[in-house]
Amino acid sequence: MKMKRLVFSLFFHLKKISRLFKPIKTRRCHTFCCFYTFRNMSFELLPNEILLDLFSYINGVDLLHAFYDLNLRFNTLLYEHRKYWFDFSSASKRTFESICQQHLSLVCQQTLAIELNDTDETREQTHLFFSYIPTLPQLTCLRSLTVCENHSYQFLLKLTRQCQYLSCLTTLKFLSCSLDDDDEDIDLQNLIDNIWKLSKLIECHIDIDTNEENFVIPRVISTSIRSLTIFPSDLQIHEIEQLFQCTPRLKYLSTYIGCLTQSIQPVTTFPNLVQLKLCFISSTIDFSSLNRFFSIMNNLRSLDVQLWSMMINGCQWKQIIRKHLPELRTFSIDMRISTNEDFIHTQVMATELIKTFQNSFWIFEHQWFVRCYTLNRKIYLKSLTNRSDFIEATIPDWYQSTYPYDTHERFYNTMTFVSKTFFDQTVPLDIRLSNIHSLHIKLPICDGFSTIFPNLDRIKSLTISSYSEMYSFQVENLLKQISNLDRLKICQEDPSLKLRLQNHTNTSVQHIDLYDCQHHFTNDECLILSRSSLFRHCQILSIRVKDTYGSVHFILNLFNIRILNIQNQKGESSTRWL
């Protein structure tokens, strides 16, 4: 175990100890730009056991693409490797087909996990995968299967049936899936029952959007499922009782809760449930119904609660925890409510609310701290562990925290998103936003920008509105400061203005969206862009063109391009997975 940790640390922290290494160039520069060698030892001199251990931490897509066919030894090691996991979410079609055609059948018995994505850009992925692996039972050691954004009921039904023959499958996830409303043969009950029949399944995530408002309770008992996430369907309290009867060993549950009706009295306790994450979406829920609901959760150790349209004060939560949740160790809340009152009355209500969390139970006994703020006649109260995503257009009207060291600097440092209307208000110059991950700005950039945003290295997504050549120098300076930028979106309201994007430079951006530029690029402009440094590492590009032939320049010149979204002057759109 110590050796594994040492190897893991060595591999993923090479940059920090780069002074001990010298680079050796390889032809796989776009995936692994170089091997590293110690001054007295080559990477290739590492023993096979350590190399195989390193391989287990690398996505199989990158592993095969980077190391296969370097030499006979690496080829042999790759096929001896017993712990493949494949995440195809960021794979180009070329790489995907290469791995499926050349390698997958040879390593299918060594594959432990697979993630397939049927997004708008890669809608062929699942279909292509099963054209190479016709049946899941070929993956005899598969432990985890994830399917994202699939919309075919027949496919999901077939998949869950084939999962019955995977004796090692312990994790099954359907993420952001939905069932086609035009399919009249949809039987969600059959699909859910197939999942509950999986005898070794431990973790299950069901995110399937259907016309059904409520979750379909399985008719089969699963004694293996320990962790369950259900979204977006909401459960009623009597359905939760039925769900636990079908899943008696459940330890973790995350779901939405609808109405907790007064007439229903819970009669079953859930002794195995230790971790619970709930989102209450109904405004009819009150303290008495919550008190009754948590009376059956006596062994809970971790509770995460979201209340979207109501407030339960600290005294009421204290009563619920004292009476029904004696084992609770971790508690997180996120509550909000509209007051329809003016600023003064809203602030008074918020002040009275946070006072109920300023007693020994919260601060000394458990050290569960909260922060409360008001914004646009709404009151928000969140645990200090949650990110403060409160700000999209305006600064909070009022703010207070129960944590004595929760300063305004700390408060604003938790912000990760800034919208384009942020600077439409008067922004105090003492605010420092140093943890922004997504930034949307409107040109021209205002005075004091560099003071408010002292650190731009964390920004992954940048959206620029009101772009024009007049402010291109501001854009150029901004792009040079954002060293880890992944996504760039440029919006231009006036289609008559020229775009000189080829003059900008950023070597990290991989996703460029020009759909909102209101400009259709000519063939010559496409050629110039495709050769510019800004587009050099682009993998996903969305652009309007006058002639669809212009897209050929991007395909030929952008070696890393994998998804190309094109719209012509007629409004016809096409997406190519390359």
Short mmCIF file of N, CA and C in Angstrom, two decimals, residues 353-450:
data_model
loop_
_atom_site.label_atom_id
_atom_site.label_comp_id
_atom_site.label_asym_id
_atom_site.label_seq_id
_atom_site.Cartn_x
_atom_site.Cartn_y
_atom_site.Cartn_z
N LEU A 353 -33.76 34.98 12.25
CA LEU A 353 -33.52 33.58 11.87
C LEU A 353 -32.13 33.13 12.30
N ILE A 354 -31.09 33.91 12.01
CA ILE A 354 -29.74 33.46 12.31
C ILE A 354 -29.47 33.45 13.81
N LYS A 355 -30.23 34.24 14.58
CA LYS A 355 -30.07 34.21 16.04
C LYS A 355 -30.37 32.82 16.61
N THR A 356 -31.26 32.09 15.95
CA THR A 356 -31.63 30.76 16.45
C THR A 356 -30.52 29.73 16.22
N PHE A 357 -29.50 30.11 15.45
CA PHE A 357 -28.35 29.23 15.23
C PHE A 357 -27.12 29.70 16.02
N GLN A 358 -27.32 30.68 16.92
CA GLN A 358 -26.19 31.24 17.67
C GLN A 358 -26.25 30.83 19.13
N ASN A 359 -26.37 29.54 19.39
CA ASN A 359 -26.37 29.03 20.76
C ASN A 359 -25.35 27.91 20.90
N SER A 360 -25.18 27.41 22.09
CA SER A 360 -24.12 26.43 22.37
C SER A 360 -24.30 25.13 21.58
N PHE A 361 -25.55 24.76 21.30
CA PHE A 361 -25.80 23.53 20.54
C PHE A 361 -25.12 23.57 19.19
N TRP A 362 -25.24 24.69 18.50
CA TRP A 362 -24.69 24.82 17.16
C TRP A 362 -23.21 25.17 17.17
N ILE A 363 -22.81 26.10 18.03
CA ILE A 363 -21.47 26.66 17.94
C ILE A 363 -20.44 25.86 18.72
N PHE A 364 -20.79 25.38 19.93
CA PHE A 364 -19.80 24.69 20.76
C PHE A 364 -19.95 23.17 20.74
N GLU A 365 -21.18 22.70 20.86
CA GLU A 365 -21.39 21.25 20.95
C GLU A 365 -21.08 20.54 19.63
N HIS A 366 -21.56 21.11 18.50
CA HIS A 366 -21.37 20.46 17.20
C HIS A 366 -20.46 21.23 16.25
N GLN A 367 -20.30 22.52 16.48
CA GLN A 367 -19.53 23.38 15.58
C GLN A 367 -20.09 23.32 14.16
N TRP A 368 -21.41 23.43 14.08
CA TRP A 368 -22.10 23.51 12.79
C TRP A 368 -22.42 24.99 12.55
N PHE A 369 -21.65 25.63 11.69
CA PHE A 369 -21.80 27.06 11.46
C PHE A 369 -22.61 27.31 10.19
N VAL A 370 -23.33 28.43 10.18
CA VAL A 370 -24.14 28.80 9.02
C VAL A 370 -23.88 30.26 8.67
N ARG A 371 -24.17 30.60 7.42
CA ARG A 371 -24.17 32.01 7.03
C ARG A 371 -25.52 32.32 6.40
N CYS A 372 -25.98 33.52 6.64
CA CYS A 372 -27.30 33.95 6.18
C CYS A 372 -27.13 35.27 5.42
N TYR A 373 -27.85 35.40 4.31
CA TYR A 373 -27.80 36.67 3.58
C TYR A 373 -29.15 36.90 2.90
N THR A 374 -29.39 38.14 2.53
CA THR A 374 -30.63 38.50 1.84
C THR A 374 -30.29 39.05 0.46
N LEU A 375 -31.16 38.77 -0.49
CA LEU A 375 -30.94 39.20 -1.86
C LEU A 375 -32.27 39.26 -2.59
N ASN A 376 -32.64 40.43 -3.07
CA ASN A 376 -33.87 40.60 -3.84
C ASN A 376 -35.10 40.04 -3.12
N ARG A 377 -35.26 40.43 -1.86
CA ARG A 377 -36.40 40.04 -1.04
C ARG A 377 -36.45 38.53 -0.77
N LYS A 378 -35.31 37.90 -0.81
CA LYS A 378 -35.22 36.48 -0.47
C LYS A 378 -34.21 36.32 0.66
N ILE A 379 -34.48 35.33 1.49
CA ILE A 379 -33.56 35.00 2.58
C ILE A 379 -32.91 33.65 2.26
N TYR A 380 -31.58 33.61 2.36
CA TYR A 380 -30.83 32.38 2.14
C TYR A 380 -30.08 32.04 3.42
N LEU A 381 -30.11 30.76 3.80
CA LEU A 381 -29.32 30.30 4.93
C LEU A 381 -28.66 28.98 4.54
N LYS A 382 -27.33 28.95 4.64
CA LYS A 382 -26.58 27.77 4.20
C LYS A 382 -25.50 27.42 5.21
N SER A 383 -25.21 26.14 5.27
CA SER A 383 -24.09 25.70 6.09
C SER A 383 -22.80 26.27 5.52
N LEU A 384 -21.86 26.50 6.38
CA LEU A 384 -20.62 27.11 5.94
C LEU A 384 -19.81 26.20 5.03
N THR A 385 -20.17 24.93 5.00
CA THR A 385 -19.46 23.98 4.14
C THR A 385 -19.89 24.12 2.68
N ASN A 386 -21.06 24.72 2.45
CA ASN A 386 -21.56 24.88 1.08
C ASN A 386 -20.93 26.08 0.40
N ARG A 387 -20.75 26.01 -0.91
CA ARG A 387 -20.26 27.16 -1.68
C ARG A 387 -21.34 28.24 -1.74
N SER A 388 -20.91 29.48 -1.72
CA SER A 388 -21.85 30.58 -1.79
C SER A 388 -22.11 30.96 -3.24
N ASP A 389 -23.03 30.24 -3.86
CA ASP A 389 -23.38 30.54 -5.24
C ASP A 389 -24.50 31.57 -5.30
N PHE A 390 -24.53 32.44 -4.30
CA PHE A 390 -25.63 33.38 -4.15
C PHE A 390 -25.62 34.47 -5.19
N ILE A 391 -24.50 34.75 -5.80
CA ILE A 391 -24.38 35.97 -6.57
C ILE A 391 -24.35 35.69 -8.07
N GLU A 392 -25.28 36.27 -8.78
CA GLU A 392 -25.28 36.18 -10.23
C GLU A 392 -25.38 37.58 -10.84
N ALA A 393 -26.10 38.45 -10.19
CA ALA A 393 -26.28 39.79 -10.75
C ALA A 393 -26.00 40.90 -9.75
N THR A 394 -26.22 40.63 -8.47
CA THR A 394 -26.06 41.69 -7.48
C THR A 394 -25.36 41.16 -6.25
N ILE A 395 -24.78 42.09 -5.51
CA ILE A 395 -24.13 41.77 -4.23
C ILE A 395 -25.24 41.64 -3.18
N PRO A 396 -25.11 40.74 -2.22
CA PRO A 396 -26.15 40.59 -1.19
C PRO A 396 -26.46 41.90 -0.48
N ASP A 397 -27.73 42.07 -0.14
CA ASP A 397 -28.15 43.27 0.58
C ASP A 397 -27.63 43.29 2.01
N TRP A 398 -27.53 42.08 2.58
CA TRP A 398 -27.15 41.94 3.99
C TRP A 398 -26.55 40.57 4.19
N TYR A 399 -25.61 40.47 5.13
CA TYR A 399 -24.90 39.21 5.32
C TYR A 399 -24.46 39.07 6.77
N GLN A 400 -24.57 37.82 7.30
CA GLN A 400 -24.11 37.55 8.66
C GLN A 400 -23.78 36.06 8.77
N SER A 401 -22.83 35.74 9.65
CA SER A 401 -22.39 34.37 9.81
C SER A 401 -22.26 34.04 11.29
N THR A 402 -22.42 32.76 11.64
CA THR A 402 -22.23 32.33 13.03
C THR A 402 -20.79 31.94 13.30
N TYR A 403 -19.98 31.83 12.24
CA TYR A 403 -18.57 31.48 12.40
C TYR A 403 -17.80 32.76 12.69
N PRO A 404 -17.09 32.82 13.81
CA PRO A 404 -16.44 34.09 14.21
C PRO A 404 -15.37 34.56 13.24
N TYR A 405 -14.78 33.66 12.45
CA TYR A 405 -13.71 34.03 11.54
C TYR A 405 -14.18 34.09 10.08
N ASP A 406 -15.48 34.10 9.90
CA ASP A 406 -16.04 34.17 8.54
C ASP A 406 -16.12 35.63 8.11
N THR A 407 -15.00 36.17 7.67
CA THR A 407 -14.91 37.57 7.27
C THR A 407 -15.51 37.76 5.88
N HIS A 408 -15.66 39.04 5.49
CA HIS A 408 -16.15 39.34 4.16
C HIS A 408 -15.18 38.82 3.10
N GLU A 409 -13.89 38.84 3.42
CA GLU A 409 -12.90 38.31 2.48
C GLU A 409 -13.13 36.83 2.23
N ARG A 410 -13.35 36.08 3.30
CA ARG A 410 -13.63 34.65 3.17
C ARG A 410 -14.95 34.43 2.45
N PHE A 411 -15.94 35.25 2.75
CA PHE A 411 -17.26 35.13 2.15
C PHE A 411 -17.18 35.26 0.63
N TYR A 412 -16.55 36.31 0.16
CA TYR A 412 -16.47 36.54 -1.28
C TYR A 412 -15.49 35.59 -1.97
N ASN A 413 -14.55 35.06 -1.20
CA ASN A 413 -13.59 34.14 -1.78
C ASN A 413 -14.22 32.80 -2.15
N THR A 414 -15.41 32.52 -1.63
CA THR A 414 -16.10 31.27 -1.97
C THR A 414 -16.90 31.39 -3.27
N MET A 415 -17.00 32.60 -3.81
CA MET A 415 -17.71 32.78 -5.07
C MET A 415 -16.95 32.10 -6.19
N THR A 416 -17.65 31.38 -7.05
CA THR A 416 -17.02 30.71 -8.17
C THR A 416 -17.56 31.17 -9.52
N PHE A 417 -18.62 32.01 -9.52
CA PHE A 417 -19.24 32.44 -10.77
C PHE A 417 -19.58 33.92 -10.71
N VAL A 418 -19.30 34.61 -11.81
CA VAL A 418 -19.67 36.03 -11.94
C VAL A 418 -20.37 36.22 -13.27
N SER A 419 -21.55 36.84 -13.25
CA SER A 419 -22.32 37.06 -14.47
C SER A 419 -21.96 38.40 -15.09
N LYS A 420 -22.43 38.63 -16.32
CA LYS A 420 -22.08 39.85 -17.05
C LYS A 420 -22.72 41.10 -16.45
N THR A 421 -23.79 40.94 -15.66
CA THR A 421 -24.44 42.09 -15.05
C THR A 421 -23.83 42.47 -13.70
N PHE A 422 -22.79 41.75 -13.29
CA PHE A 422 -22.18 42.00 -11.99
C PHE A 422 -21.71 43.45 -11.86
N PHE A 423 -21.13 43.99 -12.94
CA PHE A 423 -20.58 45.35 -12.88
C PHE A 423 -21.62 46.42 -13.24
N ASP A 424 -22.87 46.02 -13.42
CA ASP A 424 -23.93 47.01 -13.62
C ASP A 424 -24.27 47.72 -12.32
N GLN A 425 -23.83 47.17 -11.21
CA GLN A 425 -24.06 47.75 -9.90
C GLN A 425 -22.78 48.43 -9.41
N THR A 426 -22.88 49.09 -8.31
CA THR A 426 -21.70 49.69 -7.69
C THR A 426 -20.99 48.61 -6.87
N VAL A 427 -19.79 48.27 -7.29
CA VAL A 427 -19.05 47.19 -6.64
C VAL A 427 -17.99 47.81 -5.73
N PRO A 428 -18.05 47.53 -4.43
CA PRO A 428 -17.02 48.06 -3.52
C PRO A 428 -15.63 47.60 -3.94
N LEU A 429 -14.69 48.49 -3.94
CA LEU A 429 -13.34 48.17 -4.41
C LEU A 429 -12.57 47.29 -3.44
N ASP A 430 -13.09 47.10 -2.22
CA ASP A 430 -12.38 46.24 -1.27
C ASP A 430 -12.74 44.77 -1.46
N ILE A 431 -13.66 44.46 -2.40
CA ILE A 431 -14.01 43.07 -2.68
C ILE A 431 -12.88 42.41 -3.46
N ARG A 432 -12.52 41.19 -3.05
CA ARG A 432 -11.51 40.41 -3.76
C ARG A 432 -12.11 39.05 -4.12
N LEU A 433 -12.20 38.78 -5.41
CA LEU A 433 -12.76 37.51 -5.90
C LEU A 433 -11.62 36.71 -6.51
N SER A 434 -11.02 35.86 -5.70
CA SER A 434 -9.81 35.14 -6.14
C SER A 434 -10.05 33.67 -6.42
N ASN A 435 -11.33 33.24 -6.35
CA ASN A 435 -11.61 31.81 -6.56
C ASN A 435 -12.64 31.61 -7.67
N ILE A 436 -12.67 32.51 -8.64
CA ILE A 436 -13.66 32.44 -9.71
C ILE A 436 -13.27 31.36 -10.72
N HIS A 437 -14.25 30.47 -11.02
CA HIS A 437 -14.03 29.42 -12.01
C HIS A 437 -14.70 29.76 -13.34
N SER A 438 -15.78 30.54 -13.27
CA SER A 438 -16.51 30.91 -14.47
C SER A 438 -16.75 32.42 -14.45
N LEU A 439 -16.29 33.10 -15.51
CA LEU A 439 -16.37 34.56 -15.56
C LEU A 439 -17.07 34.99 -16.84
N HIS A 440 -18.09 35.84 -16.68
CA HIS A 440 -18.80 36.41 -17.83
C HIS A 440 -18.67 37.93 -17.72
N ILE A 441 -17.95 38.53 -18.66
CA ILE A 441 -17.72 39.97 -18.61
C ILE A 441 -18.26 40.64 -19.86
N LYS A 442 -18.54 41.94 -19.70
CA LYS A 442 -19.05 42.75 -20.80
C LYS A 442 -18.03 43.84 -21.11
N LEU A 443 -17.63 43.91 -22.37
CA LEU A 443 -16.65 44.92 -22.77
C LEU A 443 -17.28 46.31 -22.86
N PRO A 444 -16.53 47.37 -22.54
CA PRO A 444 -15.13 47.34 -22.11
C PRO A 444 -14.98 46.92 -20.66
N ILE A 445 -13.80 46.39 -20.33
CA ILE A 445 -13.51 45.99 -18.96
C ILE A 445 -13.37 47.23 -18.10
N CYS A 446 -14.05 47.22 -16.97
CA CYS A 446 -14.11 48.42 -16.13
C CYS A 446 -12.81 48.64 -15.36
N ASP A 447 -12.65 49.86 -14.88
CA ASP A 447 -11.52 50.19 -14.02
C ASP A 447 -11.64 49.41 -12.71
N GLY A 448 -10.53 48.98 -12.19
CA GLY A 448 -10.55 48.23 -10.94
C GLY A 448 -10.72 46.73 -11.11
N PHE A 449 -10.82 46.27 -12.37
CA PHE A 449 -11.01 44.83 -12.63
C PHE A 449 -9.87 44.01 -12.03
N SER A 450 -8.65 44.43 -12.26
CA SER A 450 -7.50 43.67 -11.77
C SER A 450 -7.42 43.67 -10.26
#
